[in-house]
mmCIF file of C-alpha atoms and ligand atoms in Angstrom:
data_model
loop_
_atom_site.group_PDB
_atom_site.id
_atom_site.type_symbol
_atom_site.label_atom_id
_atom_site.label_comp_id
_atom_site.label_asym_id
_atom_site.label_seq_id
_atom_site.Cartn_x
_atom_site.Cartn_y
_atom_site.Cartn_z
ATOM 1 C CA UNK A 535 191.429 9.134 -74.753
ATOM 2 C CA UNK A 536 194.811 10.579 -74.865
ATOM 3 C CA UNK A 537 195.970 6.820 -76.730
ATOM 4 C CA UNK A 538 192.865 7.883 -79.340
ATOM 5 C CA UNK A 539 195.027 11.050 -80.617
ATOM 6 C CA UNK A 540 196.247 10.264 -83.943
ATOM 7 C CA UNK A 541 196.888 13.773 -84.425
ATOM 8 C CA UNK A 542 197.765 16.862 -81.677
ATOM 9 C CA UNK A 543 198.492 20.709 -83.316
ATOM 10 C CA UNK A 544 200.420 22.399 -80.076
ATOM 11 C CA UNK A 545 200.642 26.615 -80.127
ATOM 12 C CA UNK A 546 201.156 26.596 -84.111
ATOM 13 C CA UNK A 547 202.724 29.745 -85.499
ATOM 14 C CA UNK A 548 203.384 30.509 -89.041
ATOM 15 C CA UNK A 549 204.735 33.748 -90.665
ATOM 16 C CA UNK A 550 205.730 34.343 -94.112
ATOM 17 C CA UNK A 551 207.177 37.478 -94.315
ATOM 18 C CA UNK A 552 207.366 39.184 -91.529
ATOM 19 C CA UNK A 553 202.874 38.646 -91.974
ATOM 20 C CA UNK A 554 202.084 36.216 -88.753
ATOM 21 C CA UNK A 555 199.597 34.020 -90.674
ATOM 22 C CA UNK A 556 198.669 31.185 -88.808
ATOM 23 C CA UNK A 557 198.590 32.357 -84.439
ATOM 24 C CA UNK A 558 198.806 29.999 -81.635
ATOM 25 C CA UNK A 559 196.853 27.091 -82.984
ATOM 26 C CA UNK A 560 196.202 23.711 -80.974
ATOM 27 C CA UNK A 561 193.735 21.484 -81.615
ATOM 28 C CA UNK A 562 193.479 17.398 -81.653
ATOM 29 C CA UNK A 563 192.029 14.650 -83.836
ATOM 30 C CA UNK A 564 190.542 11.715 -82.189
ATOM 31 C CA UNK A 565 190.583 8.491 -84.116
ATOM 32 C CA UNK A 566 187.359 7.522 -86.544
ATOM 33 C CA UNK A 567 186.087 11.185 -86.252
ATOM 34 C CA UNK A 568 185.279 13.271 -88.912
ATOM 35 C CA UNK A 569 186.634 16.757 -88.109
ATOM 36 C CA UNK A 570 185.816 20.252 -89.674
ATOM 37 C CA UNK A 571 188.008 23.220 -90.241
ATOM 38 C CA UNK A 572 185.854 25.935 -90.541
ATOM 39 C CA UNK A 573 186.772 29.470 -90.970
ATOM 40 C CA UNK A 574 186.105 32.179 -94.265
ATOM 41 C CA UNK A 575 187.821 32.879 -97.105
ATOM 42 C CA UNK A 576 191.598 33.250 -95.966
ATOM 43 C CA UNK A 577 191.407 32.330 -92.802
ATOM 44 C CA UNK A 578 194.579 29.913 -92.702
ATOM 45 C CA UNK A 579 192.783 26.448 -93.220
ATOM 46 C CA UNK A 580 195.183 25.395 -96.272
ATOM 47 C CA UNK A 581 198.460 27.095 -94.711
ATOM 48 C CA UNK A 582 196.982 24.722 -91.784
ATOM 49 C CA UNK A 583 196.763 21.573 -93.814
ATOM 50 C CA UNK A 584 200.114 21.963 -95.764
ATOM 51 C CA UNK A 585 202.060 22.386 -92.415
ATOM 52 C CA UNK A 586 200.323 19.339 -91.241
ATOM 53 C CA UNK A 587 201.509 17.150 -94.166
ATOM 54 C CA UNK A 588 205.075 19.174 -94.279
ATOM 55 C CA UNK A 589 204.342 20.706 -97.279
ATOM 56 C CA UNK A 590 205.194 24.319 -95.350
ATOM 57 C CA UNK A 591 207.588 24.914 -92.540
ATOM 58 C CA UNK A 592 206.356 25.409 -89.091
ATOM 59 C CA UNK A 593 207.775 29.316 -87.482
ATOM 60 C CA UNK A 594 206.937 27.002 -84.155
ATOM 61 C CA UNK A 595 205.213 25.274 -82.395
ATOM 62 C CA UNK A 596 204.640 21.285 -82.527
ATOM 63 C CA UNK A 597 202.698 18.626 -85.161
ATOM 64 C CA UNK A 598 202.749 15.229 -83.386
ATOM 65 C CA UNK A 599 200.869 12.751 -85.903
ATOM 66 C CA UNK A 600 200.309 9.983 -83.894
ATOM 67 C CA UNK A 601 202.863 10.413 -81.519
ATOM 68 C CA UNK A 602 206.018 11.476 -83.599
ATOM 69 C CA UNK A 603 206.591 14.765 -84.346
ATOM 70 C CA UNK A 604 206.520 15.833 -87.788
ATOM 71 C CA UNK A 605 209.662 18.110 -86.819
ATOM 72 C CA UNK A 606 211.875 15.403 -85.590
ATOM 73 C CA UNK A 607 210.694 12.387 -87.556
ATOM 74 C CA UNK A 608 208.639 13.019 -90.590
ATOM 75 C CA UNK A 609 209.376 10.062 -92.344
ATOM 76 C CA UNK A 610 207.617 7.659 -89.561
ATOM 77 C CA UNK A 611 204.973 10.595 -89.285
ATOM 78 C CA UNK A 612 204.261 11.385 -92.817
ATOM 79 C CA UNK A 613 203.260 7.295 -93.844
ATOM 80 C CA UNK A 614 200.289 7.465 -91.510
ATOM 81 C CA UNK A 615 198.982 10.627 -93.835
ATOM 82 C CA UNK A 616 196.772 10.510 -96.984
ATOM 83 C CA UNK A 617 196.039 14.395 -98.178
ATOM 84 C CA UNK A 618 194.176 15.999 -100.759
ATOM 85 C CA UNK A 619 194.974 19.593 -100.707
ATOM 86 C CA UNK A 620 193.958 21.699 -103.334
ATOM 87 C CA UNK A 621 192.807 19.894 -106.467
ATOM 88 C CA UNK A 622 194.647 16.493 -107.469
ATOM 89 C CA UNK A 623 196.570 15.986 -110.907
ATOM 90 C CA UNK A 624 195.201 13.253 -112.037
ATOM 91 C CA UNK A 625 196.252 12.512 -116.088
ATOM 92 C CA UNK A 626 193.667 13.773 -118.213
ATOM 93 C CA UNK A 627 193.619 10.719 -121.042
ATOM 94 C CA UNK A 628 194.645 7.831 -118.309
ATOM 95 C CA UNK A 629 190.921 6.422 -117.199
ATOM 96 C CA UNK A 630 190.611 6.601 -113.338
ATOM 97 C CA UNK A 631 192.225 2.875 -112.526
ATOM 98 C CA UNK A 632 195.252 3.350 -114.571
ATOM 99 C CA UNK A 633 195.802 7.073 -112.527
ATOM 100 C CA UNK A 634 195.237 5.166 -109.520
ATOM 101 C CA UNK A 635 197.526 2.245 -110.305
ATOM 102 C CA UNK A 636 200.123 4.645 -111.875
ATOM 103 C CA UNK A 637 200.111 6.571 -107.871
ATOM 104 C CA UNK A 638 200.018 3.293 -106.861
ATOM 105 C CA UNK A 639 203.280 2.040 -108.112
ATOM 106 C CA UNK A 640 204.929 4.891 -105.992
ATOM 107 C CA UNK A 641 203.834 4.024 -102.745
ATOM 108 C CA UNK A 642 205.177 1.289 -100.982
ATOM 109 C CA UNK A 643 203.012 -1.894 -100.217
ATOM 110 C CA UNK A 644 199.631 -0.934 -102.291
ATOM 111 C CA UNK A 645 198.680 -4.246 -103.735
ATOM 112 C CA UNK A 646 196.109 -4.207 -106.525
ATOM 113 C CA UNK A 647 193.369 -5.589 -104.564
ATOM 114 C CA UNK A 648 194.043 -2.078 -102.291
ATOM 115 C CA UNK A 649 193.105 -0.465 -105.280
ATOM 116 C CA UNK A 650 189.716 -2.151 -106.090
ATOM 117 C CA UNK A 651 189.314 -1.850 -102.044
ATOM 118 C CA UNK A 652 189.053 1.913 -102.594
ATOM 119 C CA UNK A 653 187.696 1.817 -105.722
ATOM 120 C CA UNK A 654 184.783 0.360 -104.150
ATOM 121 C CA UNK A 655 184.725 2.437 -101.231
ATOM 122 C CA UNK A 656 183.991 5.417 -102.773
ATOM 123 C CA UNK A 657 181.679 4.177 -104.878
ATOM 124 C CA UNK A 658 183.918 4.491 -108.411
ATOM 125 C CA UNK A 659 183.455 0.776 -110.031
ATOM 126 C CA UNK A 660 181.320 1.894 -112.555
ATOM 127 C CA UNK A 661 183.101 5.374 -113.924
ATOM 128 C CA UNK A 662 186.958 3.451 -113.010
ATOM 129 C CA UNK A 663 187.689 2.471 -116.634
ATOM 130 C CA UNK A 664 186.035 5.966 -118.075
ATOM 131 C CA UNK A 665 189.393 8.714 -118.718
ATOM 132 C CA UNK A 666 189.195 11.204 -115.939
ATOM 133 C CA UNK A 667 188.577 14.158 -118.274
ATOM 134 C CA UNK A 668 184.821 12.440 -118.642
ATOM 135 C CA UNK A 669 184.308 12.431 -114.896
ATOM 136 C CA UNK A 670 181.877 14.963 -113.070
ATOM 137 C CA UNK A 671 183.777 17.291 -110.156
ATOM 138 C CA UNK A 672 182.126 15.048 -107.296
ATOM 139 C CA UNK A 673 183.660 12.182 -109.719
ATOM 140 C CA UNK A 674 187.118 13.567 -109.855
ATOM 141 C CA UNK A 675 186.997 14.643 -106.134
ATOM 142 C CA UNK A 676 186.215 10.902 -105.377
ATOM 143 C CA UNK A 677 188.947 9.323 -107.260
ATOM 144 C CA UNK A 678 190.844 12.475 -105.383
ATOM 145 C CA UNK A 679 189.895 10.815 -101.740
ATOM 146 C CA UNK A 680 190.144 7.430 -102.779
ATOM 147 C CA UNK A 681 194.184 8.107 -104.336
ATOM 148 C CA UNK A 682 194.591 9.969 -100.851
ATOM 149 C CA UNK A 683 193.286 6.699 -98.952
ATOM 150 C CA UNK A 684 195.386 3.915 -101.052
ATOM 151 C CA UNK A 685 197.897 3.427 -97.964
ATOM 152 C CA UNK A 686 195.820 2.970 -95.840
ATOM 153 C CA UNK A 687 196.574 5.989 -93.712
ATOM 154 C CA UNK A 688 195.016 6.361 -89.946
ATOM 155 C CA UNK A 689 194.604 10.325 -90.559
ATOM 156 C CA UNK A 690 192.488 11.551 -93.964
ATOM 157 C CA UNK A 691 193.508 15.737 -94.902
ATOM 158 C CA UNK A 692 190.855 16.961 -97.597
ATOM 159 C CA UNK A 693 191.142 20.797 -98.202
ATOM 160 C CA UNK A 694 187.246 22.368 -99.818
ATOM 161 C CA UNK A 695 186.838 18.846 -101.145
ATOM 162 C CA UNK A 696 183.089 19.416 -101.594
ATOM 163 C CA UNK A 697 184.119 22.989 -102.721
ATOM 164 C CA UNK A 698 182.257 23.346 -105.800
ATOM 165 C CA UNK A 699 179.655 20.354 -105.840
ATOM 166 C CA UNK A 700 175.910 20.902 -105.877
ATOM 167 C CA UNK A 701 173.905 19.752 -102.939
ATOM 168 C CA UNK A 702 174.027 16.241 -104.131
ATOM 169 C CA UNK A 703 177.670 16.134 -104.059
ATOM 170 C CA UNK A 704 178.201 17.436 -100.960
ATOM 171 C CA UNK A 705 175.367 14.863 -99.139
ATOM 172 C CA UNK A 706 177.627 12.339 -101.658
ATOM 173 C CA UNK A 707 180.704 13.192 -99.998
ATOM 174 C CA UNK A 708 179.525 12.943 -96.633
ATOM 175 C CA UNK A 709 178.072 9.425 -96.767
ATOM 176 C CA UNK A 710 181.129 8.185 -98.578
ATOM 177 C CA UNK A 711 183.287 10.535 -95.373
ATOM 178 C CA UNK A 712 181.182 8.411 -93.209
ATOM 179 C CA UNK A 713 182.018 5.346 -94.340
ATOM 180 C CA UNK A 714 185.300 5.616 -94.507
ATOM 181 C CA UNK A 715 184.913 6.907 -90.673
ATOM 182 C CA UNK A 716 183.262 3.907 -90.273
ATOM 183 C CA UNK A 717 185.115 0.908 -92.318
ATOM 184 C CA UNK A 718 188.797 2.485 -92.017
ATOM 185 C CA UNK A 719 188.402 4.143 -88.370
ATOM 186 C CA UNK A 720 190.204 6.614 -90.470
ATOM 187 C CA UNK A 721 190.152 10.306 -88.851
ATOM 188 C CA UNK A 722 189.481 12.690 -91.268
ATOM 189 C CA UNK A 723 190.446 16.181 -90.723
ATOM 190 C CA UNK A 724 188.446 18.350 -94.038
ATOM 191 C CA UNK A 725 188.231 22.358 -94.885
ATOM 192 C CA UNK A 726 185.225 25.003 -95.571
ATOM 193 C CA UNK A 727 184.399 27.554 -95.190
ATOM 194 C CA UNK A 728 180.802 27.167 -95.307
ATOM 195 C CA UNK A 729 178.675 26.174 -92.152
ATOM 196 C CA UNK A 730 175.874 24.207 -94.228
ATOM 197 C CA UNK A 731 178.953 21.818 -95.044
ATOM 198 C CA UNK A 732 180.529 21.094 -92.477
ATOM 199 C CA UNK A 733 177.197 20.798 -90.294
ATOM 200 C CA UNK A 734 176.273 18.303 -92.541
ATOM 201 C CA UNK A 735 179.808 16.241 -92.626
ATOM 202 C CA UNK A 736 181.315 16.532 -89.611
ATOM 203 C CA UNK A 737 180.864 15.110 -85.745
ATOM 204 C CA UNK A 738 183.145 18.203 -84.256
ATOM 205 C CA UNK A 739 184.425 21.713 -86.083
ATOM 206 C CA UNK A 740 187.517 23.629 -85.102
ATOM 207 C CA UNK A 741 186.239 28.137 -86.505
ATOM 208 C CA UNK A 742 189.306 29.670 -86.701
ATOM 209 C CA UNK A 743 189.512 33.416 -88.164
ATOM 210 C CA UNK A 744 192.474 35.496 -88.933
ATOM 211 C CA UNK A 745 194.446 32.318 -88.570
ATOM 212 C CA UNK A 746 193.571 31.956 -84.776
ATOM 213 C CA UNK A 747 191.732 29.727 -83.228
ATOM 214 C CA UNK A 748 188.033 31.161 -82.486
ATOM 215 C CA UNK A 749 185.482 28.439 -81.264
ATOM 216 C CA UNK A 750 185.344 24.404 -80.785
ATOM 217 C CA UNK A 751 181.734 22.949 -81.431
ATOM 218 C CA UNK A 752 180.669 19.818 -80.990
ATOM 219 C CA UNK A 753 178.016 18.918 -83.998
ATOM 220 C CA UNK A 754 176.274 15.755 -81.842
ATOM 221 C CA UNK A 755 175.546 17.948 -78.841
ATOM 222 C CA UNK A 756 172.742 19.058 -81.859
ATOM 223 C CA UNK A 757 170.934 15.594 -80.848
ATOM 224 C CA UNK A 758 168.468 15.247 -78.425
ATOM 225 C CA UNK A 759 169.136 19.659 -78.133
ATOM 226 C CA UNK A 760 165.768 21.621 -78.475
ATOM 227 C CA UNK A 761 164.423 22.503 -81.334
ATOM 228 C CA UNK A 762 163.144 25.797 -82.268
ATOM 229 C CA UNK A 763 159.751 26.561 -83.700
ATOM 230 C CA UNK A 764 158.441 29.566 -85.359
ATOM 231 C CA UNK A 765 154.678 29.434 -85.133
ATOM 232 C CA UNK A 766 152.645 32.258 -86.711
ATOM 233 C CA UNK A 767 148.923 33.169 -85.405
ATOM 234 C CA UNK A 768 146.009 34.856 -85.842
ATOM 235 C CA UNK A 769 146.369 37.442 -83.286
ATOM 236 C CA UNK A 770 149.317 37.716 -80.159
ATOM 237 C CA UNK A 771 146.534 38.686 -77.904
ATOM 238 C CA UNK A 772 144.660 35.837 -78.394
ATOM 239 C CA UNK A 773 147.581 33.765 -77.373
ATOM 240 C CA UNK A 774 148.436 35.456 -74.453
ATOM 241 C CA UNK A 775 144.844 35.374 -72.801
ATOM 242 C CA UNK A 776 144.299 31.594 -73.591
ATOM 243 C CA UNK A 777 147.533 29.872 -73.591
ATOM 244 C CA UNK A 778 150.146 31.775 -71.816
ATOM 245 C CA UNK A 779 147.532 31.402 -68.805
ATOM 246 C CA UNK A 780 146.779 28.047 -69.019
ATOM 247 C CA UNK A 781 149.961 27.305 -67.443
ATOM 248 C CA UNK A 782 151.047 24.783 -69.559
ATOM 249 C CA UNK A 783 155.010 23.859 -69.603
ATOM 250 C CA UNK A 784 156.191 25.119 -72.966
ATOM 251 C CA UNK A 785 159.980 27.306 -73.311
ATOM 252 C CA UNK A 786 158.040 30.117 -75.716
ATOM 253 C CA UNK A 787 159.091 33.892 -76.748
ATOM 254 C CA UNK A 788 156.641 35.893 -78.531
ATOM 255 C CA UNK A 789 158.487 38.011 -81.004
ATOM 256 C CA UNK A 790 156.018 40.213 -82.499
ATOM 257 C CA UNK A 791 152.290 40.281 -82.787
ATOM 258 C CA UNK A 792 152.371 37.383 -84.716
ATOM 259 C CA UNK A 793 154.719 34.725 -83.831
ATOM 260 C CA UNK A 794 156.111 33.021 -81.033
ATOM 261 C CA UNK A 795 159.167 30.791 -80.772
ATOM 262 C CA UNK A 796 158.534 27.709 -78.798
ATOM 263 C CA UNK A 797 162.133 26.356 -77.595
ATOM 264 C CA UNK A 798 161.152 22.014 -77.759
ATOM 265 C CA UNK A 799 161.366 18.680 -77.962
ATOM 266 C CA UNK A 800 160.376 17.203 -81.864
ATOM 267 C CA UNK A 801 158.490 14.294 -79.827
ATOM 268 C CA UNK A 802 156.647 17.272 -77.489
ATOM 269 C CA UNK A 803 155.699 19.125 -81.377
ATOM 270 C CA UNK A 804 152.395 17.080 -81.927
ATOM 271 C CA UNK A 805 150.946 17.530 -78.544
ATOM 272 C CA UNK A 806 151.680 20.968 -78.601
ATOM 273 C CA UNK A 807 149.921 21.442 -81.548
ATOM 274 C CA UNK A 808 147.386 19.940 -80.056
ATOM 275 C CA UNK A 809 147.289 22.167 -76.639
ATOM 276 C CA UNK A 810 147.594 25.420 -79.106
ATOM 277 C CA UNK A 811 143.673 23.826 -81.311
ATOM 278 C CA UNK A 812 142.396 23.193 -77.490
ATOM 279 C CA UNK A 813 143.168 26.430 -76.414
ATOM 280 C CA UNK A 814 141.188 28.158 -79.824
ATOM 281 C CA UNK A 815 144.089 29.344 -81.214
ATOM 282 C CA UNK A 816 144.082 30.081 -84.671
ATOM 283 C CA UNK A 817 147.434 29.094 -86.343
ATOM 284 C CA UNK A 818 148.679 29.841 -89.821
ATOM 285 C CA UNK A 819 152.110 28.921 -89.977
ATOM 286 C CA UNK A 820 154.423 26.456 -88.092
ATOM 287 C CA UNK A 821 158.251 26.063 -89.463
ATOM 288 C CA UNK A 822 161.220 25.006 -88.001
ATOM 289 C CA UNK A 823 163.948 27.604 -87.436
ATOM 290 C CA UNK A 824 167.213 27.209 -89.186
ATOM 291 C CA UNK A 825 169.938 25.988 -86.567
ATOM 292 C CA UNK A 826 171.870 28.737 -84.059
ATOM 293 C CA UNK A 827 174.981 27.306 -85.432
ATOM 294 C CA UNK A 828 174.550 29.709 -88.251
ATOM 295 C CA UNK A 829 173.485 32.493 -85.786
ATOM 296 C CA UNK A 830 176.621 31.892 -83.610
ATOM 297 C CA UNK A 831 178.972 31.279 -86.881
ATOM 298 C CA UNK A 832 178.289 34.386 -88.246
ATOM 299 C CA UNK A 833 178.743 35.834 -84.622
ATOM 300 C CA UNK A 834 181.669 34.534 -84.105
ATOM 301 C CA UNK A 835 183.023 35.405 -87.176
ATOM 302 C CA UNK A 836 181.905 38.918 -87.647
ATOM 303 C CA UNK A 837 179.083 38.655 -90.042
ATOM 304 C CA UNK A 838 179.623 38.741 -93.519
ATOM 305 C CA UNK A 839 182.821 36.216 -93.530
ATOM 306 C CA UNK A 840 180.431 32.766 -94.914
ATOM 307 C CA UNK A 841 180.985 33.264 -98.847
HETATM 308 N N1 ADP B 906 202.945 31.724 -99.379
HETATM 309 C C1 ADP B 906 202.202 32.557 -98.667
HETATM 310 N N2 ADP B 906 202.793 33.867 -99.025
HETATM 311 C C2 ADP B 906 202.372 34.405 -98.679
HETATM 312 N N3 ADP B 906 200.788 34.344 -97.437
HETATM 313 C C3 ADP B 906 200.061 33.879 -97.905
HETATM 314 C C4 ADP B 906 201.050 32.367 -98.608
HETATM 315 N N4 ADP B 906 199.895 31.612 -98.249
HETATM 316 C C5 ADP B 906 198.919 31.935 -97.703
HETATM 317 N N5 ADP B 906 199.232 33.741 -97.674
HETATM 318 C C6 ADP B 906 198.220 34.450 -96.849
HETATM 319 O O1 ADP B 906 197.374 33.440 -95.815
HETATM 320 C C7 ADP B 906 196.438 33.514 -95.401
HETATM 321 C C8 ADP B 906 196.012 32.915 -95.129
HETATM 322 O O2 ADP B 906 195.563 31.589 -96.331
HETATM 323 P P1 ADP B 906 194.963 30.596 -96.270
HETATM 324 O O3 ADP B 906 195.679 29.179 -95.131
HETATM 325 O O4 ADP B 906 194.996 29.746 -98.396
HETATM 326 O O5 ADP B 906 193.462 30.845 -96.433
HETATM 327 P P2 ADP B 906 192.186 29.203 -96.239
HETATM 328 O O6 ADP B 906 192.395 28.229 -96.940
HETATM 329 O O7 ADP B 906 191.072 29.289 -95.425
HETATM 330 O O8 ADP B 906 191.283 30.687 -97.495
HETATM 331 C C9 ADP B 906 196.010 34.744 -96.382
HETATM 332 O O9 ADP B 906 195.718 35.897 -96.089
HETATM 333 C C10 ADP B 906 196.985 34.522 -97.274
HETATM 334 O O10 ADP B 906 197.520 35.687 -98.195
HETATM 335 MG MG1 MG B 907 192.214 27.679 -98.556
#
């Protein structure tokens, strides 16, 4: 697995004017992976990304890109990186196509075919000859991602690419990023202050707060993980007397005098419903509880920090 690491941060620190903004952050990014950098505003996401792409110096620690230290071998390491940090700057009165062609001429070895390829990859073909100023926010972001991919980097760094997008726009970006990770085998590091977006898009997330590593979360763990189902019944006494004693093999917790939360595999839910009805329990509502990841994020970062 070590050879699949495309980006490595080792004990990174950043101090600006005596203020320690990044404290000892370490993580790895693997080939083909979509990794989220999740943290509230001001937690140090942009600063971390600016150091990775060389827009900002590192106070101490090492960053390796495909095994090259960015301190010692900046030229070799930086060519593997494509980035969109803050809003991309395009010429508003040029079409998307003209903008991309303009940028491609500043890069080495980017053919017109490659420009057309990234346009297709980001689903921009229909709008590519329209002026940039007429693009929706989602299209602007996609053009920014297309630009970052022009030189076929192994690593794509995106700072808050879904910021300001509506849920449909977020889903669209998610679909395109998944496609990029699959088709081009690009490793993607993206930041967000919203757990819900990271949860939708990423395979794994690193949570940071106050410039410090808090926790790494594997999203794919959630696949096959038990679900939490909230069942509201007429009264809990009926449930207690007829269901609990029937020695059924369910894991549950009684929350109040009408509510029971079951921890269960999705495929076992129909059977649970049948068992409840057969036991004569009057069921009013059944709802799926939100993933506990949200509780975890709030708990880890201390409450009022999702925005
Ligand atoms: N150039 C700078 N000079 C001084 N402080 C900075 C500078 N850049 C960022 N900071 C501070 O570093 C912290 C992290 O900022 P930033 O990386 O932008 O966080 P995020 O992207 O997670 O919102 C904030 O407290 C911010 O005020
Ligand atoms: Mg930021």
